Amino acid sequence: MPSSLSHHHTPFAIAIHGGAGTILPEHMSAELQAVIEQDLSNAVNAGHTVLAQGGLAVDAVAAAVKVLEDSPHFNAGKGSVLTHKEMVEMDACIMDGSDSAAGAVACVRHIKNPISLAYDVMRHSSHVLLIGDGAEEFAFERGYDFTEQDYFFTDRRYDQLMAIKEQGGVALSEATYPDDHKHGTVGAVALDKHGNLAAATSTGGITNKKYGRVGDSPIVGAGTFAENGNVALSATGVGEYFLRKAVTADIAARMRYLKEDVATACQSIIQGELKHIGGEGGVIAVDAQGRVHFELNSSGMYRASMDSRGALEVKIYA
Ligand code: ASP
């Protein structure tokens, strides 16, 4: 906590991502790029506003992720990828580094903003992770609306599913499809003026998933992690790899025990161990001093950040 005698500027920062994968300039039209950049800057602004007013990091990441869930251009909320059965099944997680509280939901089908539900699981249940029908029952008891599958559905995701079904297998929302739109899972990390760190991640998962498959995004320490005094992290990429390497927990542990800085710790895992087992993707991070770091081993990751001075940065390619 900053000393009340100090007149030093209190740092705060927010960073967001909109998914990683095969994102190549030759596949992107100028119009689409402009729309995506606008969504990213709206999301970062929503979080930044919370922080600038002295709000909490956990509220800032929830606000930023909600904007991206509402955009059809990302693989979360509206615009989520489709399962083998042509449905949307979404996962989300939020973590507050101030007390290590966390809330998550997996496999929800009728909740407009899974990140809001994850936040309510954290605040209003004695659990961390609720899934499927049970998670929705909890939501409806709390007054959430039932949102029809039609709301989430986009033609683009349907075309992607058809293409993947032809090829067989599953794919990241940003894999190379016969489709020029590549957008993914969303996440946010923030440091507030009080020194709190928080992280949030929301996703539709991977195209053509089956059997109630759940990835890393809603799992604390895999896709999402926050620890005050250390770091907040949100991941995107092929969940099966991030789960097995406990990616965000491991990056935080390297910083905590090896005293690596945020850039070194992220690099070690994303360009090292994760890549060695074939894991494609990246992470966004903010440390306790407000240093933002983006690390990716794929060709692109939608990302943006804003610091206490209000300096906005939006990037797509590696
Ligand atoms: N990590 C997500 C998952 O495996 C997918 C993504 O990041 O696009 O569910």
mmCIF file of C-alpha atoms and ligand atoms in Angstrom:
data_model
loop_
_atom_site.group_PDB
_atom_site.id
_atom_site.type_symbol
_atom_site.label_atom_id
_atom_site.label_comp_id
_atom_site.label_asym_id
_atom_site.label_seq_id
_atom_site.Cartn_x
_atom_site.Cartn_y
_atom_site.Cartn_z
ATOM 1 C CA MET A 1 0.000 0.000 0.000
ATOM 2 C CA PRO A 2 1.334 3.474 -0.829
ATOM 3 C CA SER A 3 2.211 5.660 2.145
ATOM 4 C CA SER A 4 -0.241 8.455 2.837
ATOM 5 C CA LEU A 5 2.734 10.806 3.236
ATOM 6 C CA SER A 6 3.962 10.076 -0.226
ATOM 7 C CA HIS A 7 2.912 12.366 -3.042
ATOM 8 C CA HIS A 8 4.190 9.943 -5.606
ATOM 9 C CA HIS A 9 1.959 9.011 -8.455
ATOM 10 C CA THR A 10 0.170 5.759 -7.651
ATOM 11 C CA PRO A 11 0.551 3.364 -10.556
ATOM 12 C CA PHE A 12 -2.367 1.455 -11.986
ATOM 13 C CA ALA A 13 -2.749 -0.394 -15.267
ATOM 14 C CA ILE A 14 -4.974 -2.649 -17.289
ATOM 15 C CA ALA A 15 -4.207 -5.036 -20.148
ATOM 16 C CA ILE A 16 -6.590 -7.146 -22.181
ATOM 17 C CA HIS A 17 -6.444 -9.826 -24.867
ATOM 18 C CA GLY A 18 -8.896 -11.007 -27.478
ATOM 19 C CA GLY A 19 -7.310 -14.359 -28.246
ATOM 20 C CA ALA A 20 -4.161 -15.723 -29.872
ATOM 21 C CA GLY A 21 -3.526 -17.936 -32.859
ATOM 22 C CA THR A 22 -2.819 -17.801 -36.541
ATOM 23 C CA ILE A 23 -3.577 -14.163 -37.120
ATOM 24 C CA LEU A 24 -1.875 -12.972 -40.291
ATOM 25 C CA PRO A 25 -1.976 -9.509 -41.868
ATOM 26 C CA GLU A 26 -2.809 -10.994 -45.287
ATOM 27 C CA HIS A 27 -6.040 -12.446 -43.866
ATOM 28 C CA MET A 28 -7.250 -9.206 -42.325
ATOM 29 C CA SER A 29 -9.195 -6.481 -44.092
ATOM 30 C CA ALA A 30 -8.656 -2.858 -43.049
ATOM 31 C CA GLU A 31 -12.349 -2.580 -42.094
ATOM 32 C CA LEU A 32 -12.300 -5.653 -39.869
ATOM 33 C CA GLN A 33 -9.060 -4.573 -38.231
ATOM 34 C CA ALA A 34 -10.589 -1.179 -37.427
ATOM 35 C CA VAL A 35 -13.666 -2.777 -35.835
ATOM 36 C CA ILE A 36 -11.565 -5.139 -33.721
ATOM 37 C CA GLU A 37 -9.258 -2.346 -32.602
ATOM 38 C CA GLN A 38 -12.296 -0.280 -31.634
ATOM 39 C CA ASP A 39 -13.707 -3.147 -29.523
ATOM 40 C CA LEU A 40 -10.339 -3.658 -27.834
ATOM 41 C CA SER A 41 -10.030 0.019 -27.024
ATOM 42 C CA ASN A 42 -13.633 0.150 -25.708
ATOM 43 C CA ALA A 43 -12.866 -2.779 -23.416
ATOM 44 C CA VAL A 44 -9.615 -1.323 -22.122
ATOM 45 C CA ASN A 45 -11.356 2.010 -21.573
ATOM 46 C CA ALA A 46 -14.161 0.367 -19.568
ATOM 47 C CA GLY A 47 -11.588 -1.153 -17.220
ATOM 48 C CA HIS A 48 -9.452 1.970 -17.108
ATOM 49 C CA THR A 49 -12.433 4.104 -16.083
ATOM 50 C CA VAL A 50 -13.021 1.866 -13.057
ATOM 51 C CA LEU A 51 -9.350 2.123 -12.058
ATOM 52 C CA ALA A 52 -9.052 5.879 -12.637
ATOM 53 C CA GLN A 53 -12.004 6.445 -10.288
ATOM 54 C CA GLY A 54 -10.230 4.489 -7.566
ATOM 55 C CA GLY A 55 -12.217 1.294 -8.160
ATOM 56 C CA LEU A 56 -11.022 -2.235 -7.614
ATOM 57 C CA ALA A 57 -8.930 -4.273 -10.039
ATOM 58 C CA VAL A 58 -11.482 -7.088 -9.878
ATOM 59 C CA ASP A 59 -14.251 -4.724 -11.038
ATOM 60 C CA ALA A 60 -12.025 -3.357 -13.788
ATOM 61 C CA VAL A 61 -11.272 -6.790 -15.280
ATOM 62 C CA ALA A 62 -14.945 -7.802 -15.071
ATOM 63 C CA ALA A 63 -15.989 -4.590 -16.874
ATOM 64 C CA ALA A 64 -13.394 -5.022 -19.633
ATOM 65 C CA VAL A 65 -14.237 -8.680 -20.264
ATOM 66 C CA LYS A 66 -17.963 -7.930 -20.400
ATOM 67 C CA VAL A 67 -17.398 -5.503 -23.309
ATOM 68 C CA LEU A 68 -15.572 -8.224 -25.246
ATOM 69 C CA GLU A 69 -18.232 -10.853 -24.428
ATOM 70 C CA ASP A 70 -20.848 -8.504 -25.901
ATOM 71 C CA SER A 71 -18.853 -8.052 -29.122
ATOM 72 C CA PRO A 72 -19.561 -10.676 -31.810
ATOM 73 C CA HIS A 73 -15.919 -10.507 -32.925
ATOM 74 C CA PHE A 74 -14.411 -12.527 -30.111
ATOM 75 C CA ASN A 75 -14.761 -16.101 -28.938
ATOM 76 C CA ALA A 76 -16.623 -15.328 -25.700
ATOM 77 C CA GLY A 77 -20.280 -14.572 -24.998
ATOM 78 C CA LYS A 78 -21.863 -13.503 -28.310
ATOM 79 C CA GLY A 79 -19.753 -14.913 -31.151
ATOM 80 C CA SER A 80 -18.470 -17.926 -29.211
ATOM 81 C CA VAL A 81 -17.303 -20.895 -31.269
ATOM 82 C CA LEU A 82 -19.633 -23.867 -31.754
ATOM 83 C CA THR A 83 -19.402 -27.359 -30.325
ATOM 84 C CA HIS A 84 -19.736 -30.530 -32.393
ATOM 85 C CA LYS A 85 -23.472 -30.414 -31.664
ATOM 86 C CA GLU A 86 -23.661 -26.844 -32.999
ATOM 87 C CA MET A 87 -24.167 -25.272 -29.611
ATOM 88 C CA VAL A 88 -22.372 -22.606 -27.638
ATOM 89 C CA GLU A 89 -20.833 -23.724 -24.305
ATOM 90 C CA MET A 90 -18.920 -21.047 -22.449
ATOM 91 C CA ASP A 91 -16.339 -20.986 -19.630
ATOM 92 C CA ALA A 92 -15.171 -18.035 -17.518
ATOM 93 C CA CYS A 93 -13.088 -17.289 -14.441
ATOM 94 C CA ILE A 94 -12.278 -14.269 -12.294
ATOM 95 C CA MET A 95 -9.682 -14.030 -9.534
ATOM 96 C CA ASP A 96 -9.063 -11.325 -6.950
ATOM 97 C CA GLY A 97 -5.432 -11.248 -5.870
ATOM 98 C CA SER A 98 -6.205 -9.325 -2.674
ATOM 99 C CA ASP A 99 -7.600 -12.377 -0.882
ATOM 100 C CA SER A 100 -7.120 -15.150 -3.467
ATOM 101 C CA ALA A 101 -10.873 -15.325 -3.962
ATOM 102 C CA ALA A 102 -11.942 -16.848 -7.269
ATOM 103 C CA GLY A 103 -15.145 -17.704 -9.109
ATOM 104 C CA ALA A 104 -15.618 -19.703 -12.281
ATOM 105 C CA VAL A 105 -18.240 -21.336 -14.479
ATOM 106 C CA ALA A 106 -17.880 -23.942 -17.205
ATOM 107 C CA CYS A 107 -20.117 -25.286 -19.932
ATOM 108 C CA VAL A 108 -22.847 -22.659 -19.550
ATOM 109 C CA ARG A 109 -25.211 -22.267 -22.503
ATOM 110 C CA HIS A 110 -27.771 -19.626 -21.614
ATOM 111 C CA ILE A 111 -25.907 -16.905 -19.727
ATOM 112 C CA LYS A 112 -25.294 -13.695 -21.667
ATOM 113 C CA ASN A 113 -22.216 -12.710 -19.657
ATOM 114 C CA PRO A 114 -20.414 -15.717 -18.174
ATOM 115 C CA ILE A 115 -17.865 -13.405 -16.507
ATOM 116 C CA SER A 116 -20.621 -11.763 -14.432
ATOM 117 C CA LEU A 117 -21.790 -15.194 -13.320
ATOM 118 C CA ALA A 118 -18.226 -16.217 -12.416
ATOM 119 C CA TYR A 119 -17.955 -13.039 -10.350
ATOM 120 C CA ASP A 120 -21.214 -13.912 -8.568
ATOM 121 C CA VAL A 121 -19.966 -17.446 -7.883
ATOM 122 C CA MET A 122 -16.993 -15.780 -6.194
ATOM 123 C CA ARG A 123 -19.054 -13.291 -4.182
ATOM 124 C CA HIS A 124 -22.258 -15.154 -3.471
ATOM 125 C CA SER A 125 -21.462 -18.856 -3.240
ATOM 126 C CA SER A 126 -19.106 -20.814 -1.038
ATOM 127 C CA HIS A 127 -17.637 -22.493 -4.136
ATOM 128 C CA VAL A 128 -15.100 -21.669 -6.806
ATOM 129 C CA LEU A 129 -16.305 -23.536 -9.889
ATOM 130 C CA LEU A 130 -19.868 -24.359 -10.978
ATOM 131 C CA ILE A 131 -20.657 -26.198 -14.205
ATOM 132 C CA GLY A 132 -23.455 -26.716 -16.717
ATOM 133 C CA ASP A 133 -27.047 -26.938 -15.505
ATOM 134 C CA GLY A 134 -26.025 -26.377 -11.886
ATOM 135 C CA ALA A 135 -24.237 -23.150 -12.748
ATOM 136 C CA GLU A 136 -27.322 -21.981 -14.635
ATOM 137 C CA GLU A 137 -29.614 -22.947 -11.759
ATOM 138 C CA PHE A 138 -27.457 -20.769 -9.498
ATOM 139 C CA ALA A 139 -27.714 -17.961 -12.065
ATOM 140 C CA PHE A 140 -31.500 -18.110 -12.411
ATOM 141 C CA GLU A 141 -31.908 -18.177 -8.615
ATOM 142 C CA ARG A 142 -29.932 -14.944 -8.608
ATOM 143 C CA GLY A 143 -32.240 -13.384 -11.208
ATOM 144 C CA TYR A 144 -30.235 -13.896 -14.389
ATOM 145 C CA ASP A 145 -32.174 -14.016 -17.651
ATOM 146 C CA PHE A 146 -32.288 -17.176 -19.736
ATOM 147 C CA THR A 147 -30.518 -16.241 -22.962
ATOM 148 C CA GLU A 148 -31.394 -18.348 -26.012
ATOM 149 C CA GLN A 149 -28.599 -20.021 -27.975
ATOM 150 C CA ASP A 150 -29.624 -17.887 -30.973
ATOM 151 C CA TYR A 151 -28.212 -14.811 -29.258
ATOM 152 C CA PHE A 152 -24.671 -16.269 -29.217
ATOM 153 C CA PHE A 153 -24.789 -17.722 -32.705
ATOM 154 C CA THR A 154 -22.934 -16.092 -35.615
ATOM 155 C CA ASP A 155 -22.710 -17.303 -39.212
ATOM 156 C CA ARG A 156 -18.949 -17.055 -39.084
ATOM 157 C CA ARG A 157 -18.686 -19.577 -36.260
ATOM 158 C CA TYR A 158 -21.080 -21.881 -38.102
ATOM 159 C CA ASP A 159 -18.905 -21.756 -41.216
ATOM 160 C CA GLN A 160 -15.815 -22.451 -39.106
ATOM 161 C CA LEU A 161 -17.491 -25.478 -37.544
ATOM 162 C CA MET A 162 -18.475 -26.853 -40.953
ATOM 163 C CA ALA A 163 -14.904 -26.430 -42.191
ATOM 164 C CA ILE A 164 -13.452 -28.174 -39.143
ATOM 165 C CA LYS A 165 -15.972 -31.001 -39.312
ATOM 166 C CA GLU A 166 -14.821 -31.644 -42.872
ATOM 167 C CA GLN A 167 -11.176 -31.751 -41.744
ATOM 168 C CA GLY A 168 -11.914 -33.580 -38.509
ATOM 169 C CA GLY A 169 -10.452 -32.605 -35.147
ATOM 170 C CA VAL A 170 -10.824 -29.421 -33.168
ATOM 171 C CA ALA A 171 -9.373 -25.955 -33.626
ATOM 172 C CA LEU A 172 -8.584 -22.739 -31.861
ATOM 173 C CA SER A 173 -10.913 -19.926 -32.813
ATOM 174 C CA GLU A 174 -7.822 -18.365 -34.416
ATOM 175 C CA ALA A 175 -6.639 -21.399 -36.337
ATOM 176 C CA THR A 176 -6.323 -21.192 -40.117
ATOM 177 C CA TYR A 177 -9.804 -21.649 -41.470
ATOM 178 C CA PRO A 178 -11.137 -21.082 -44.932
ATOM 179 C CA ASP A 179 -12.363 -17.885 -43.326
ATOM 180 C CA ASP A 180 -10.525 -14.612 -42.907
ATOM 181 C CA HIS A 181 -11.819 -13.697 -39.467
ATOM 182 C CA LYS A 182 -9.647 -14.760 -36.568
ATOM 183 C CA HIS A 183 -10.709 -13.782 -33.102
ATOM 184 C CA GLY A 184 -10.593 -15.533 -29.809
ATOM 185 C CA THR A 185 -10.930 -15.988 -26.144
ATOM 186 C CA VAL A 186 -10.861 -12.805 -24.105
ATOM 187 C CA GLY A 187 -9.163 -11.818 -20.872
ATOM 188 C CA ALA A 188 -8.079 -8.897 -18.720
ATOM 189 C CA VAL A 189 -5.534 -8.223 -15.968
ATOM 190 C CA ALA A 190 -5.339 -5.129 -13.785
ATOM 191 C CA LEU A 191 -3.504 -3.383 -10.968
ATOM 192 C CA ASP A 192 -5.601 -0.835 -9.062
ATOM 193 C CA LYS A 193 -4.518 2.274 -7.113
ATOM 194 C CA HIS A 194 -4.741 0.319 -3.866
ATOM 195 C CA GLY A 195 -2.189 -2.237 -5.061
ATOM 196 C CA ASN A 196 -4.675 -5.028 -5.795
ATOM 197 C CA LEU A 197 -4.171 -7.364 -8.737
ATOM 198 C CA ALA A 198 -6.971 -9.231 -10.536
ATOM 199 C CA ALA A 199 -7.468 -11.381 -13.625
ATOM 200 C CA ALA A 200 -10.456 -12.529 -15.690
ATOM 201 C CA THR A 201 -10.831 -14.827 -18.701
ATOM 202 C CA SER A 202 -13.888 -15.792 -20.771
ATOM 203 C CA THR A 203 -14.194 -18.184 -23.719
ATOM 204 C CA GLY A 204 -16.381 -20.308 -25.943
ATOM 205 C CA GLY A 205 -13.508 -22.830 -25.962
ATOM 206 C CA ILE A 206 -12.419 -24.501 -29.184
ATOM 207 C CA THR A 207 -14.402 -25.211 -32.350
ATOM 208 C CA ASN A 208 -15.945 -28.697 -32.653
ATOM 209 C CA LYS A 209 -15.359 -29.585 -28.979
ATOM 210 C CA LYS A 210 -17.305 -32.624 -27.674
ATOM 211 C CA TYR A 211 -18.259 -34.427 -24.491
ATOM 212 C CA GLY A 212 -18.424 -31.384 -22.232
ATOM 213 C CA ARG A 213 -14.805 -30.477 -22.963
ATOM 214 C CA VAL A 214 -13.463 -27.675 -20.745
ATOM 215 C CA GLY A 215 -10.144 -25.909 -21.345
ATOM 216 C CA ASP A 216 -7.782 -23.865 -19.212
ATOM 217 C CA SER A 217 -9.712 -20.589 -19.134
ATOM 218 C CA PRO A 218 -11.999 -21.309 -16.117
ATOM 219 C CA ILE A 219 -9.306 -23.155 -14.167
ATOM 220 C CA VAL A 220 -7.453 -21.165 -11.505
ATOM 221 C CA GLY A 221 -3.708 -21.448 -12.128
ATOM 222 C CA ALA A 222 -4.128 -22.685 -15.703
ATOM 223 C CA GLY A 223 -5.842 -19.918 -17.720
ATOM 224 C CA THR A 224 -6.382 -17.354 -14.968
ATOM 225 C CA PHE A 225 -4.418 -16.302 -11.886
ATOM 226 C CA ALA A 226 -3.889 -13.259 -9.631
ATOM 227 C CA GLU A 227 -1.808 -12.764 -6.511
ATOM 228 C CA ASN A 228 -1.309 -9.388 -4.793
ATOM 229 C CA GLY A 229 2.307 -8.302 -4.517
ATOM 230 C CA ASN A 230 3.186 -10.512 -7.457
ATOM 231 C CA VAL A 231 1.271 -10.751 -10.747
ATOM 232 C CA ALA A 232 -2.088 -11.137 -12.522
ATOM 233 C CA LEU A 233 -2.296 -13.337 -15.639
ATOM 234 C CA SER A 234 -4.813 -14.388 -18.291
ATOM 235 C CA ALA A 235 -3.977 -16.960 -20.969
ATOM 236 C CA THR A 236 -5.207 -17.828 -24.445
ATOM 237 C CA GLY A 237 -4.307 -20.790 -26.621
ATOM 238 C CA VAL A 238 -4.957 -24.520 -26.812
ATOM 239 C CA GLY A 239 -6.326 -25.233 -23.343
ATOM 240 C CA GLU A 240 -5.153 -28.834 -23.160
ATOM 241 C CA TYR A 241 -1.529 -27.645 -23.046
ATOM 242 C CA PHE A 242 -2.107 -24.744 -20.665
ATOM 243 C CA LEU A 243 -3.928 -27.080 -18.268
ATOM 244 C CA ARG A 244 -1.107 -29.617 -18.131
ATOM 245 C CA LYS A 245 1.580 -26.996 -17.601
ATOM 246 C CA ALA A 246 -0.488 -25.046 -15.035
ATOM 247 C CA VAL A 247 0.765 -22.070 -17.033
ATOM 248 C CA THR A 248 -0.398 -19.053 -15.029
ATOM 249 C CA ALA A 249 0.361 -20.650 -11.647
ATOM 250 C CA ASP A 250 3.836 -21.581 -12.869
ATOM 251 C CA ILE A 251 4.621 -18.072 -14.153
ATOM 252 C CA ALA A 252 3.482 -16.626 -10.812
ATOM 253 C CA ALA A 253 5.592 -19.204 -8.940
ATOM 254 C CA ARG A 254 8.706 -18.333 -10.963
ATOM 255 C CA MET A 255 8.259 -14.683 -10.028
ATOM 256 C CA ARG A 256 7.597 -15.496 -6.406
ATOM 257 C CA TYR A 257 10.277 -18.056 -5.734
ATOM 258 C CA LEU A 258 12.912 -17.452 -8.416
ATOM 259 C CA LYS A 259 12.397 -13.661 -8.268
ATOM 260 C CA GLU A 260 12.171 -13.523 -12.049
ATOM 261 C CA ASP A 261 10.686 -10.324 -13.483
ATOM 262 C CA VAL A 262 7.363 -10.557 -15.282
ATOM 263 C CA ALA A 263 8.851 -10.622 -18.786
ATOM 264 C CA THR A 264 11.406 -13.329 -17.960
ATOM 265 C CA ALA A 265 8.874 -15.545 -16.200
ATOM 266 C CA CYS A 266 6.336 -15.294 -19.047
ATOM 267 C CA GLN A 267 9.035 -15.973 -21.653
ATOM 268 C CA SER A 268 10.412 -18.962 -19.780
ATOM 269 C CA ILE A 269 7.069 -20.748 -19.905
ATOM 270 C CA ILE A 270 5.466 -19.550 -23.146
ATOM 271 C CA GLN A 271 8.614 -19.804 -25.309
ATOM 272 C CA GLY A 272 10.036 -22.695 -23.277
ATOM 273 C CA GLU A 273 8.136 -25.457 -21.561
ATOM 274 C CA LEU A 274 4.760 -24.724 -23.133
ATOM 275 C CA LYS A 275 6.151 -24.505 -26.649
ATOM 276 C CA HIS A 276 8.217 -27.658 -26.144
ATOM 277 C CA ILE A 277 5.108 -29.756 -25.602
ATOM 278 C CA GLY A 278 3.449 -28.137 -28.632
ATOM 279 C CA GLY A 279 1.303 -25.559 -26.817
ATOM 280 C CA GLU A 280 0.368 -22.592 -28.988
ATOM 281 C CA GLY A 281 -0.829 -19.320 -27.480
ATOM 282 C CA GLY A 282 0.094 -16.574 -25.090
ATOM 283 C CA VAL A 283 -0.522 -14.686 -21.849
ATOM 284 C CA ILE A 284 -1.063 -11.140 -20.711
ATOM 285 C CA ALA A 285 0.364 -10.031 -17.387
ATOM 286 C CA VAL A 286 0.586 -7.057 -15.063
ATOM 287 C CA ASP A 287 2.883 -7.058 -12.060
ATOM 288 C CA ALA A 288 2.620 -5.321 -8.676
ATOM 289 C CA GLN A 289 4.412 -2.223 -10.061
ATOM 290 C CA GLY A 290 1.988 -1.920 -12.978
ATOM 291 C CA ARG A 291 4.381 -3.295 -15.577
ATOM 292 C CA VAL A 292 2.360 -4.859 -18.403
ATOM 293 C CA HIS A 293 3.759 -7.756 -20.403
ATOM 294 C CA PHE A 294 2.399 -9.650 -23.416
ATOM 295 C CA GLU A 295 4.022 -12.938 -24.406
ATOM 296 C CA LEU A 296 2.933 -15.108 -27.341
ATOM 297 C CA ASN A 297 4.388 -17.983 -29.375
ATOM 298 C CA SER A 298 1.767 -17.780 -32.149
ATOM 299 C CA SER A 299 1.651 -15.355 -35.070
ATOM 300 C CA GLY A 300 -0.801 -13.021 -33.419
ATOM 301 C CA MET A 301 -2.727 -12.104 -30.317
ATOM 302 C CA TYR A 302 -5.299 -9.331 -30.071
ATOM 303 C CA ARG A 303 -4.178 -7.181 -27.171
ATOM 304 C CA ALA A 304 -4.375 -3.712 -25.671
ATOM 305 C CA SER A 305 -3.279 -1.895 -22.549
ATOM 306 C CA MET A 306 -3.558 1.438 -20.780
ATOM 307 C CA ASP A 307 -1.519 2.804 -17.878
ATOM 308 C CA SER A 308 -2.226 5.455 -15.231
ATOM 309 C CA ARG A 309 -1.283 8.222 -17.683
ATOM 310 C CA GLY A 310 -4.000 6.971 -20.045
ATOM 311 C CA ALA A 311 -1.524 5.912 -22.753
ATOM 312 C CA LEU A 312 -3.390 3.399 -24.944
ATOM 313 C CA GLU A 313 -1.626 0.651 -26.892
ATOM 314 C CA VAL A 314 -3.471 -1.716 -29.259
ATOM 315 C CA LYS A 315 -1.616 -4.538 -31.089
ATOM 316 C CA ILE A 316 -2.421 -7.609 -33.137
ATOM 317 C CA TYR A 317 0.691 -9.244 -34.608
ATOM 318 C CA ALA A 318 3.636 -10.874 -32.844
HETATM 319 N N1 ASP B 1 -7.872 -21.366 -24.085
HETATM 320 C C1 ASP B 1 -9.164 -21.571 -24.701
HETATM 321 C C2 ASP B 1 -9.603 -23.000 -24.478
HETATM 322 O O1 ASP B 1 -8.798 -23.905 -24.638
HETATM 323 C C3 ASP B 1 -9.211 -21.300 -26.158
HETATM 324 C C4 ASP B 1 -8.623 -19.983 -26.625
HETATM 325 O O2 ASP B 1 -7.804 -19.386 -25.926
HETATM 326 O O3 ASP B 1 -8.958 -19.525 -27.735
HETATM 327 O O4 ASP B 1 -10.772 -23.235 -24.195
#
